Coordinates of C-alpha atoms (C1' of nucleotides) in Angstrom, one line a residue:
Chain A
M154 CA 141.6 122.2 380.0
S155 CA 137.9 123.2 379.7
N156 CA 135.4 122.0 382.1
Y157 CA 133.8 119.9 379.4
D158 CA 137.2 118.2 378.8
Q159 CA 137.6 117.6 382.6
I160 CA 134.2 116.0 382.9
M161 CA 134.8 113.9 379.8
K162 CA 138.1 112.7 381.2
L163 CA 136.6 111.9 384.6
A164 CA 133.7 110.1 382.9
L165 CA 136.1 107.9 381.0
E166 CA 138.5 107.2 383.9
K167 CA 135.9 106.5 386.5
G168 CA 133.2 104.7 384.6
F169 CA 130.5 107.3 384.3
Y170 CA 130.0 107.0 380.6
F171 CA 132.0 106.0 377.5
P172 CA 131.4 105.4 373.7
S173 CA 129.3 102.4 372.7
C174 CA 131.0 99.6 370.8
E175 CA 134.4 101.2 371.4
I176 CA 136.5 98.2 370.6
Y177 CA 135.2 98.2 367.0
A178 CA 136.5 100.7 364.5
D179 CA 133.1 101.0 362.8
A180 CA 131.3 102.1 366.0
P181 CA 128.9 104.9 364.9
A182 CA 128.9 108.3 366.6
G183 CA 126.1 109.3 368.9
F184 CA 125.8 106.2 371.0
W185 CA 127.1 106.1 374.6
E186 CA 127.1 103.7 377.4
Y187 CA 126.6 104.4 381.1
G188 CA 129.2 102.5 383.1
P189 CA 128.7 101.3 386.7
T190 CA 129.3 104.7 388.3
G191 CA 127.2 106.7 385.8
L192 CA 124.3 104.3 386.0
K193 CA 124.0 104.8 389.7
V194 CA 123.8 108.5 389.3
K195 CA 121.3 108.1 386.5
N196 CA 119.1 105.8 388.6
K197 CA 119.2 108.1 391.5
L198 CA 118.3 111.1 389.4
I199 CA 115.3 109.1 388.1
D200 CA 114.4 108.3 391.7
L201 CA 114.5 112.0 392.5
W202 CA 112.3 112.7 389.4
R203 CA 109.8 110.1 390.6
R204 CA 109.8 111.5 394.1
E205 CA 109.7 115.2 393.4
I206 CA 107.5 115.3 390.2
V207 CA 105.6 112.0 389.6
R208 CA 104.6 111.1 393.1
R209 CA 104.4 114.7 394.4
D210 CA 101.8 115.5 391.7
G211 CA 100.0 112.2 391.8
M212 CA 101.0 111.3 388.2
L213 CA 100.6 107.9 386.6
E214 CA 103.7 106.3 385.2
I215 CA 103.8 103.9 382.2
D216 CA 106.5 102.1 380.3
G217 CA 105.8 101.8 376.6
S218 CA 107.2 100.3 373.4
Q219 CA 110.1 102.0 371.6
I220 CA 109.0 100.7 368.2
M221 CA 105.7 102.1 367.0
S222 CA 103.7 101.7 363.8
R223 CA 103.8 104.1 360.9
S224 CA 100.3 105.3 361.6
V225 CA 101.4 106.7 365.0
F226 CA 103.8 109.0 363.3
E227 CA 101.4 110.0 360.5
A228 CA 99.1 111.1 363.2
S229 CA 101.8 112.9 365.2
G230 CA 103.1 114.7 362.1
H231 CA 106.6 113.3 362.3
I232 CA 106.4 111.5 359.0
E233 CA 105.7 114.8 357.3
N234 CA 107.4 117.3 359.6
F235 CA 110.3 115.6 361.2
T236 CA 112.1 115.8 357.9
D237 CA 114.4 118.2 356.0
P238 CA 114.5 118.8 352.2
V239 CA 118.1 118.1 351.2
I240 CA 119.9 118.7 347.9
K241 CA 123.3 117.3 346.9
C242 CA 125.7 118.9 344.5
T243 CA 126.4 116.5 341.5
E244 CA 130.0 117.8 341.2
C245 CA 131.5 118.0 344.7
G246 CA 129.0 116.1 346.8
S247 CA 128.2 118.9 349.2
T248 CA 124.7 118.7 350.7
F249 CA 122.5 121.6 351.7
R250 CA 119.2 122.2 353.3
A251 CA 117.2 123.1 350.2
D252 CA 114.8 125.5 351.9
R253 CA 117.6 127.4 353.6
L254 CA 119.7 127.8 350.5
I255 CA 116.8 129.0 348.4
S256 CA 115.6 131.6 351.0
E257 CA 119.2 132.8 351.2
R258 CA 119.4 133.3 347.5
I259 CA 116.0 134.7 346.6
G260 CA 115.6 136.5 350.0
K261 CA 112.2 134.9 350.6
D262 CA 111.2 132.3 353.1
I263 CA 109.9 129.1 351.7
P264 CA 108.3 126.5 354.0
E265 CA 110.3 123.3 354.6
R266 CA 107.1 121.4 353.7
T267 CA 107.2 122.7 350.1
P268 CA 106.9 119.6 347.8
N269 CA 110.1 118.3 346.4
D270 CA 109.2 119.0 342.8
E271 CA 108.3 122.7 343.6
I272 CA 111.7 123.0 345.2
D273 CA 113.4 121.5 342.1
A274 CA 111.4 124.0 340.0
I275 CA 112.7 127.0 342.0
I276 CA 116.2 125.8 341.9
N277 CA 116.0 125.5 338.1
S278 CA 114.2 128.7 337.5
E279 CA 116.5 130.7 339.8
G280 CA 119.6 129.0 338.4
I281 CA 120.8 128.2 341.9
R282 CA 124.2 126.4 341.9
C283 CA 126.4 124.9 344.5
P284 CA 127.9 127.6 346.7
S285 CA 131.2 125.8 347.1
C286 CA 132.0 124.6 343.6
K287 CA 129.3 126.2 341.3
G288 CA 128.2 122.6 340.3
K289 CA 124.7 121.6 339.4
F290 CA 122.3 120.2 342.0
G291 CA 120.6 116.8 341.8
I292 CA 116.9 116.4 342.7
T293 CA 115.6 117.2 346.1
T294 CA 115.4 114.3 348.6
R295 CA 114.0 114.1 352.1
F296 CA 116.0 113.2 355.2
N297 CA 113.8 112.0 358.0
M298 CA 115.4 112.0 361.4
M299 CA 113.4 109.0 362.5
F300 CA 115.0 105.5 362.4
R301 CA 112.9 103.3 360.2
V302 CA 112.7 99.6 361.1
E303 CA 111.1 96.7 359.4
I304 CA 108.8 94.3 361.4
G305 CA 108.6 90.6 360.8
P306 CA 109.2 88.7 357.5
S307 CA 106.9 91.0 355.5
A308 CA 109.0 94.0 356.6
E309 CA 106.1 96.1 357.9
E310 CA 107.1 99.7 358.1
A311 CA 107.6 101.0 361.7
Y312 CA 109.8 103.6 363.5
L313 CA 111.8 104.0 366.7
R314 CA 110.0 106.7 368.6
P315 CA 111.6 110.1 368.3
E316 CA 110.0 111.2 371.6
T317 CA 108.6 109.1 374.3
C318 CA 105.4 111.1 374.6
Q319 CA 103.8 109.4 371.6
T320 CA 103.4 106.3 373.7
I321 CA 101.6 108.3 376.3
F322 CA 99.2 109.8 373.8
V323 CA 98.2 106.5 372.2
D324 CA 97.9 104.9 375.7
F325 CA 95.9 107.8 377.1
P326 CA 92.3 106.4 376.6
R327 CA 93.0 103.1 378.4
V328 CA 95.1 104.6 381.2
Y329 CA 92.4 107.3 381.7
K330 CA 89.6 104.8 381.9
T331 CA 91.3 102.0 383.9
M332 CA 93.0 104.3 386.4
R333 CA 89.9 106.3 387.1
G334 CA 91.5 109.4 385.7
K335 CA 90.3 112.9 386.4
L336 CA 91.5 116.1 384.6
P337 CA 94.0 117.5 385.1
L338 CA 96.0 114.2 384.9
G339 CA 99.7 113.8 384.5
I340 CA 101.0 110.7 382.8
A341 CA 104.7 110.2 383.0
Q342 CA 107.2 108.0 381.3
L343 CA 110.9 107.4 381.4
G344 CA 112.5 105.7 378.4
K345 CA 114.6 105.9 375.3
S346 CA 114.0 107.9 372.2
F347 CA 115.9 107.8 368.9
R348 CA 116.8 110.5 366.4
N349 CA 119.0 110.0 363.4
E350 CA 121.0 113.2 364.1
I351 CA 123.0 114.4 361.1
A352 CA 126.0 115.4 363.3
P353 CA 125.9 114.0 366.9
R354 CA 128.5 115.8 369.0
Q355 CA 129.8 116.2 372.5
S356 CA 129.1 112.8 374.1
L357 CA 125.9 112.9 376.2
L358 CA 124.8 116.3 374.8
R359 CA 123.7 115.2 371.4
L360 CA 122.9 111.5 371.1
R361 CA 121.1 109.4 368.6
E362 CA 119.7 107.1 371.3
F363 CA 118.9 108.9 374.5
Y364 CA 116.8 108.9 377.7
Q365 CA 113.8 111.2 378.2
A366 CA 111.7 111.6 381.2
E367 CA 108.5 113.1 380.0
V368 CA 105.3 114.1 381.7
E369 CA 102.2 115.0 379.7
I370 CA 99.5 116.9 381.6
F371 CA 96.1 116.3 380.2
C372 CA 93.8 119.2 381.0
N373 CA 90.6 121.0 380.3
P374 CA 91.6 124.0 378.3
S375 CA 88.8 126.1 379.8
K376 CA 90.2 125.4 383.3
L377 CA 93.8 126.3 383.1
D378 CA 93.5 128.6 386.1
S379 CA 92.1 126.2 388.6
L380 CA 94.7 123.9 390.0
P381 CA 94.4 121.9 393.2
F382 CA 98.0 122.2 394.4
F383 CA 98.8 125.6 393.0
D384 CA 99.3 127.4 396.3
E385 CA 101.9 124.8 397.4
L386 CA 104.4 126.2 394.8
S387 CA 103.1 129.8 394.3
N388 CA 106.2 131.3 395.9
T389 CA 108.8 129.3 393.9
T390 CA 111.5 131.4 392.3
L391 CA 111.5 131.3 388.5
R392 CA 114.1 132.9 386.3
I393 CA 112.4 133.7 383.0
S394 CA 114.0 135.1 379.8
T395 CA 111.8 136.4 377.0
D396 CA 114.7 137.6 374.8
G397 CA 117.3 135.0 375.4
L398 CA 119.6 137.6 376.9
S399 CA 118.1 139.2 380.1
V400 CA 116.5 137.2 382.9
E401 CA 113.7 138.3 385.2
E402 CA 113.7 136.6 388.6
V403 CA 110.1 136.4 389.9
T404 CA 108.0 134.2 392.1
T405 CA 105.4 132.1 390.4
N406 CA 102.7 134.5 391.6
E407 CA 104.5 137.5 390.3
G408 CA 105.1 135.9 387.0
L409 CA 101.4 135.2 386.6
K410 CA 100.4 138.7 387.6
G411 CA 103.0 140.3 385.4
G412 CA 102.0 138.3 382.3
L413 CA 105.3 136.4 382.0
L414 CA 103.3 133.2 382.5
P415 CA 100.1 132.5 380.6
N416 CA 98.1 130.6 383.2
K417 CA 98.2 128.8 386.5
L418 CA 98.6 125.4 384.9
V419 CA 101.8 126.3 383.0
A420 CA 103.0 128.3 386.0
Y421 CA 102.5 125.4 388.4
Y422 CA 104.3 122.9 386.3
L423 CA 107.2 125.2 385.6
S424 CA 107.5 125.7 389.3
I425 CA 107.5 122.0 390.1
L426 CA 110.2 121.6 387.5
A427 CA 112.3 124.4 389.0
D428 CA 111.9 123.0 392.5
F429 CA 113.0 119.6 391.2
Y430 CA 116.1 121.0 389.5
S431 CA 117.0 123.0 392.6
K432 CA 117.4 119.7 394.4
T433 CA 119.8 118.2 391.8
G434 CA 122.7 120.5 392.8
I435 CA 122.6 122.5 389.6
D436 CA 123.3 126.2 390.4
M437 CA 119.9 127.8 389.8
K438 CA 121.5 131.2 389.3
R439 CA 122.9 129.7 386.1
T440 CA 119.5 128.5 384.8
R441 CA 116.6 130.1 383.0
F442 CA 113.3 129.4 381.4
R443 CA 113.6 130.8 377.9
K444 CA 110.4 131.6 376.2
L445 CA 110.6 130.6 372.6
G446 CA 109.5 132.8 369.7
E447 CA 107.1 131.6 367.1
N448 CA 109.7 130.4 364.6
E449 CA 111.7 128.5 367.2
R450 CA 108.9 126.4 368.5
A451 CA 108.4 122.8 367.5
F452 CA 105.6 122.2 364.9
Y453 CA 103.2 121.1 367.6
A454 CA 103.7 123.7 370.2
S455 CA 101.8 126.9 370.8
I456 CA 103.5 128.0 374.0
A457 CA 107.0 126.9 374.7
F458 CA 109.6 127.4 377.4
D459 CA 113.0 125.7 377.3
F460 CA 114.6 125.1 380.7
E461 CA 118.3 125.9 380.1
V462 CA 121.5 125.6 382.1
E463 CA 124.7 127.6 381.6
T464 CA 127.7 125.3 381.1
S465 CA 131.1 125.5 379.7
V466 CA 129.7 124.7 376.3
G467 CA 127.1 127.4 376.4
W468 CA 123.4 127.4 377.3
L469 CA 122.2 123.8 377.3
E470 CA 118.5 122.9 376.8
L471 CA 117.6 120.3 379.5
V472 CA 113.8 120.4 379.3
A473 CA 111.3 121.4 376.7
C474 CA 108.1 122.6 378.2
N475 CA 105.5 122.8 375.4
Y476 CA 101.8 123.5 375.4
R477 CA 100.8 121.1 372.7
S478 CA 97.1 122.0 372.9
D479 CA 95.0 119.1 371.4
Y480 CA 97.4 118.7 368.5
D481 CA 98.4 115.1 369.4
L482 CA 95.1 113.7 370.6
R483 CA 93.3 115.2 367.6
G484 CA 95.8 113.8 365.2
H485 CA 95.6 110.3 366.8
S486 CA 91.8 110.5 366.9
T487 CA 91.6 111.4 363.2
V488 CA 94.1 108.7 362.0
S489 CA 92.9 105.9 364.3
K490 CA 89.2 106.9 364.0
Q491 CA 88.9 106.5 367.7
N492 CA 87.1 109.0 369.9
L493 CA 89.6 110.2 372.5
E494 CA 87.3 112.7 374.2
V495 CA 86.7 112.3 377.9
I496 CA 84.1 113.6 380.4
D497 CA 85.3 116.3 382.8
P498 CA 83.5 115.2 385.9
S499 CA 83.5 118.7 387.4
D500 CA 80.9 119.9 385.0
Q501 CA 80.1 116.8 383.0
S502 CA 81.3 118.4 379.8
K503 CA 82.8 116.2 377.0
I504 CA 86.1 117.5 375.8
L505 CA 89.3 116.5 373.9
P506 CA 91.9 117.3 376.5
H507 CA 94.8 119.7 375.9
V508 CA 98.3 118.8 376.8
F509 CA 101.2 120.6 378.5
E510 CA 104.4 118.7 378.6
L511 CA 107.7 118.7 380.5
S512 CA 110.1 116.8 378.3
M513 CA 113.3 116.3 380.2
G514 CA 116.6 115.1 378.7
I515 CA 118.1 112.8 381.3
D516 CA 121.5 112.5 379.7
R517 CA 122.0 116.2 379.4
S518 CA 120.8 116.7 382.9
I519 CA 123.4 114.3 384.2
Y520 CA 126.1 116.1 382.3
A521 CA 124.9 119.5 383.7
I522 CA 124.8 118.0 387.2
L523 CA 128.3 116.7 386.9
E524 CA 129.7 119.9 385.5
H525 CA 128.0 122.1 388.2
S526 CA 129.2 119.7 390.9
F527 CA 132.8 119.5 389.7
Y528 CA 135.2 121.3 392.0
E529 CA 139.0 121.6 392.2
D530 CA 140.0 122.4 395.8
S531 CA 143.0 124.7 395.4
E532 CA 143.4 124.8 399.2
H533 CA 144.2 121.1 399.2
D534 CA 146.6 120.1 396.4
D535 CA 143.9 120.8 393.7
R536 CA 142.0 117.7 394.9
V537 CA 139.1 116.9 392.5
V538 CA 135.8 116.8 394.3
L539 CA 132.3 116.0 392.8
R540 CA 130.0 117.8 395.2
L541 CA 127.0 115.6 394.4
K542 CA 124.0 115.6 396.7
P543 CA 124.1 112.4 398.9
Y544 CA 120.9 111.1 397.2
L545 CA 122.5 111.4 393.8
A546 CA 126.0 110.1 394.6
P547 CA 127.0 106.8 393.0
V548 CA 128.2 105.6 396.4
L549 CA 127.0 107.1 399.7
V550 CA 129.7 105.9 402.0
G551 CA 133.2 104.4 401.8
I552 CA 134.3 102.1 404.6
L553 CA 138.0 102.2 405.3
P554 CA 140.2 100.4 407.9
L555 CA 142.9 102.9 408.8
V556 CA 145.4 100.0 408.7
N557 CA 145.1 96.4 407.8
R558 CA 146.6 95.1 411.1
N559 CA 145.2 94.6 414.6
G560 CA 141.8 93.3 413.4
L561 CA 140.8 96.6 411.9
S562 CA 140.0 95.0 408.5
E563 CA 137.8 92.4 410.2
K564 CA 135.9 95.1 412.2
S565 CA 135.5 97.1 409.0
Q566 CA 134.1 94.1 407.1
I567 CA 131.5 93.7 409.9
I568 CA 130.4 97.3 409.6
H569 CA 130.3 97.0 405.8
S570 CA 128.1 94.0 406.0
E571 CA 125.7 95.9 408.3
L572 CA 125.4 98.8 405.8
K573 CA 125.7 97.4 402.3
R574 CA 122.1 96.2 401.8
E575 CA 120.6 99.5 402.8
F576 CA 123.1 101.9 401.3
D577 CA 125.5 102.1 398.3
T578 CA 128.8 101.4 400.0
Y579 CA 132.4 100.9 398.9
Y580 CA 135.0 98.9 400.9
D581 CA 138.6 99.9 400.3
D582 CA 141.7 98.8 402.2
S583 CA 144.4 99.3 399.7
G584 CA 146.9 102.2 399.8
S585 CA 147.3 105.1 402.2
I586 CA 144.3 106.5 403.9
G587 CA 144.7 109.9 402.1
R588 CA 144.7 108.2 398.7
R589 CA 141.5 106.3 399.5
Y590 CA 139.8 109.6 400.6
R591 CA 140.8 111.2 397.3
R592 CA 139.5 108.3 395.2
L593 CA 136.1 108.5 396.8
E594 CA 135.9 112.3 396.5
Q595 CA 136.5 112.1 392.7
I596 CA 133.3 110.2 392.1
G597 CA 131.3 112.2 394.6
V598 CA 131.1 109.9 397.6
P599 CA 129.9 112.2 400.4
F600 CA 131.0 110.2 403.5
A601 CA 134.0 108.0 404.5
I602 CA 133.9 105.9 407.6
T603 CA 137.3 105.2 409.0
V604 CA 137.9 102.3 411.4
D605 CA 140.8 102.8 413.8
K606 CA 142.2 101.6 417.2
I607 CA 139.6 103.5 419.2
T608 CA 136.8 101.7 417.3
L609 CA 137.9 98.4 418.9
Q610 CA 137.7 100.0 422.4
D611 CA 134.4 101.9 422.2
D612 CA 132.7 100.9 418.9
S613 CA 132.9 104.4 417.4
V614 CA 134.2 105.4 414.0
T615 CA 135.1 108.7 412.3
V616 CA 132.8 109.9 409.6
R617 CA 134.5 112.3 407.1
Q618 CA 132.6 114.9 405.1
R619 CA 133.7 115.1 401.5
D620 CA 133.4 118.8 401.0
T621 CA 134.9 120.1 404.3
M622 CA 137.2 117.2 405.0
Q623 CA 136.0 117.5 408.6
Q624 CA 135.6 114.3 410.7
E625 CA 133.3 113.6 413.6
R626 CA 133.3 110.5 415.8
I627 CA 130.1 108.6 416.0
K628 CA 128.9 105.2 417.4
V629 CA 128.6 102.3 415.0
S630 CA 125.1 101.8 416.3
G631 CA 124.1 105.3 415.1
L632 CA 125.5 105.0 411.5
K633 CA 122.3 103.9 409.8
E634 CA 120.4 106.8 411.2
Y635 CA 123.1 109.2 410.3
L636 CA 123.2 108.0 406.7
R637 CA 119.4 107.9 406.4
R638 CA 119.1 111.5 407.5
S639 CA 121.7 112.5 404.8
L640 CA 119.5 111.1 402.1
Q641 CA 116.5 113.3 402.7
S642 CA 116.0 115.8 399.9
S643 CA 113.6 118.2 401.5
Chain B
rG185 C1' 126.8 115.8 355.5
rC186 C1' 131.1 119.1 353.7
rG187 C1' 136.2 121.1 355.0
rA188 C1' 140.7 121.5 358.1
rC189 C1' 143.4 119.0 361.8
rA190 C1' 144.1 114.7 364.7
rG191 C1' 143.9 109.2 366.5
rU192 C1' 150.1 105.3 370.5
rC193 C1' 148.9 101.6 377.7
rG194 C1' 143.0 103.4 382.0
rU195 C1' 144.7 109.0 381.4
rC196 C1' 148.4 112.5 379.4
rC197 C1' 152.6 112.6 376.4
rA198 C1' 157.5 111.0 373.6
rG199 C1' 158.6 108.4 369.1
rU200 C1' 156.3 109.8 362.8
rU201 C1' 159.7 115.1 359.7
rU202 C1' 164.4 111.5 357.4
rG203 C1' 160.8 103.7 357.4
rG204 C1' 165.6 100.0 360.3
rU205 C1' 168.3 98.0 368.4
rC206 C1' 160.6 100.3 368.9
rU207 C1' 161.5 93.5 371.3
rA208 C1' 157.4 100.9 371.4
rG209 C1' 159.8 104.8 376.3
rG210 C1' 158.0 108.1 380.4
rA211 C1' 154.6 110.4 383.9
rC212 C1' 150.1 109.7 386.5
rA213 C1' 146.5 105.9 387.6
rU214 C1' 146.0 100.7 388.7
rC215 C1' 147.6 95.7 390.9
rA216 C1' 151.1 92.8 394.3
rG217 C1' 154.8 93.2 398.2
rA218 C1' 157.7 96.1 401.9
rU219 C1' 157.4 100.4 405.0
rU220 C1' 154.4 104.2 407.3
rG221 C1' 149.7 105.0 409.9
rC222 C1' 144.1 110.3 409.1
rC223 C1' 144.4 113.3 403.8
rA224 C1' 147.3 111.4 396.3
rA225 C1' 154.5 109.8 401.1
rU226 C1' 158.6 106.2 399.9
rC227 C1' 160.9 101.7 397.8
rU228 C1' 160.6 97.0 394.8
rG229 C1' 158.1 94.4 391.2
rG230 C1' 153.9 93.6 387.8
rU231 C1' 149.7 94.4 384.3
rA232 C1' 148.8 97.5 380.1
rA233 C1' 148.8 100.6 373.8
rC234 C1' 150.6 101.9 367.8
rC235 C1' 141.8 103.2 365.7
rC236 C1' 140.3 99.4 361.6
rG237 C1' 141.2 97.4 356.6
rG238 C1' 144.2 97.4 352.3
rG239 C1' 148.8 98.9 349.7
rU240 C1' 154.2 100.2 348.9
rU241 C1' 158.8 97.9 350.9
rC242 C1' 163.9 93.3 352.5
rA243 C1' 161.6 96.2 356.6
rA244 C1' 155.8 100.4 358.5
rA245 C1' 153.7 103.4 364.9
rU246 C1' 156.3 106.1 360.8
rC247 C1' 154.9 106.6 353.6
rC248 C1' 150.2 105.9 350.3
rC249 C1' 144.7 104.8 349.7
rG250 C1' 139.9 103.8 352.0
rG251 C1' 136.8 103.5 356.3
rC252 C1' 135.6 104.8 361.4
rU253 C1' 136.0 108.1 365.5
rG254 C1' 137.3 112.9 367.8
rU255 C1' 138.1 118.4 367.9
rC256 C1' 137.0 122.9 365.3
rG257 C1' 134.4 125.7 361.4
rC258 C1' 130.0 125.5 358.0
rA259 C1' 125.3 123.3 358.0
rC260 C1' 121.7 120.8 361.2
rC261 C1' 119.5 120.6 366.2
rA262 C1' 111.9 117.6 367.3

RNA sequence: GCGACAGUCGUCCAGUUUGGUCUAGGACAUCAGAUUGCCAAUCUGGUAACCCGGGUUCAAAUCCCGGCUGUCGCACCA
């Protein structure tokens, strides 16, 4: 069984995630639920993001609407660019990307933004027919990956946002003014985005409705090399690939000097991201920042790095890091007719800020964390262990009476009550002690407290470590401090 | 979206070829009880499924049609 299949099975069996609407036969693909176990991991990953990125850098966090007006996406370019020209064979019904098919046939690139009637003209003049059945093609249509929704009784046109950052851009002027913003300023948002994928696949890896944690750094483009906190991260290790094959491992400083990184601002934020991911338990030796070539980049990006992780299903893009320049603010300024320029107080100049973004896929990150944490212990009956960091584990500690007699359950309940409001705990008194340890390990619980006869004599318990199976005896009065210490990430 | 293959308890699998004691069986998991008492022990008992809709037939898990989902390939992937 592949690692992907093992994670999938664990997810279904233990309530990490499962298909949406699964009791109905018409449940559409690409929609998944987080169950109780998975939600806890997700919430803790978000806590870590807030701690290690948002608060660390003094960013402002907002929570915006998922439905936004048509104008927003005219300005962002999504109405025009987030769309593929599609042709359908009239005989066999096969559909093709029109631009791809034509460039294949005539050996010349044609832009995907070519108007439909011009595409039709080329198809006719070149006599292009269906590659599978030689049938004739119908006229070119457009498939837009945004979900269109209708607002109110008059059915005003609107869309579910295809990326959370558009909310940040349209909220920027008010947030900047009311929060006394100064460039460079990070604005962060966690929320859902929606894309009508043609072929969603592989559970959390390609969803139609998914979580993004995005930060948009608004900056003065003439000051990309003066950053207040730069030195704090200048010795971070970064693994950078410019060709998608080889990886250069450098410190942030070295990357800047050697020209792998364009400026301090980009270097700093890639470093804060790398530092964050090193705390998730993902094996950093199996990660890379892949620099994207011109034809790979999104339509708004001038510099782009993908943060990728190697998994059993190949390299997986977890974070898109794009230098979007003033593309978005300029677009929104033009369409809304609002002036979105701000004063940079350091020299009183009036500028339209540029933007560098870290656009993180939460769902994919959770998958990658699970896969990199998954471990079968061949030394001990192939026990399945999720070696999650304590601050990401769905449950921090299990509380287990060794037996149910002699007042041990009662004592365990008392200890449980003392801990359960501060920590995620799990009380379990059914079955053999070994079986209970194994159940906890499978969902990544790092500690198990066992209450035995000695507990009744001296008020001490054993605390078992998930990864080593070692136990140490500690006083009940010291448990809270012990558990608190385990939650520190740095 | 196209093509191939597939869909049975929470999970994995048997049963489908050749329709009929299938009133759907097993293993693991789970629950209750007994027993043991620090690493998935044992015994007893229980819960629990034929993806959805239609058709053929005296009779459908089994055959046919449609839909949905999954896997793989093609295409797509801000």
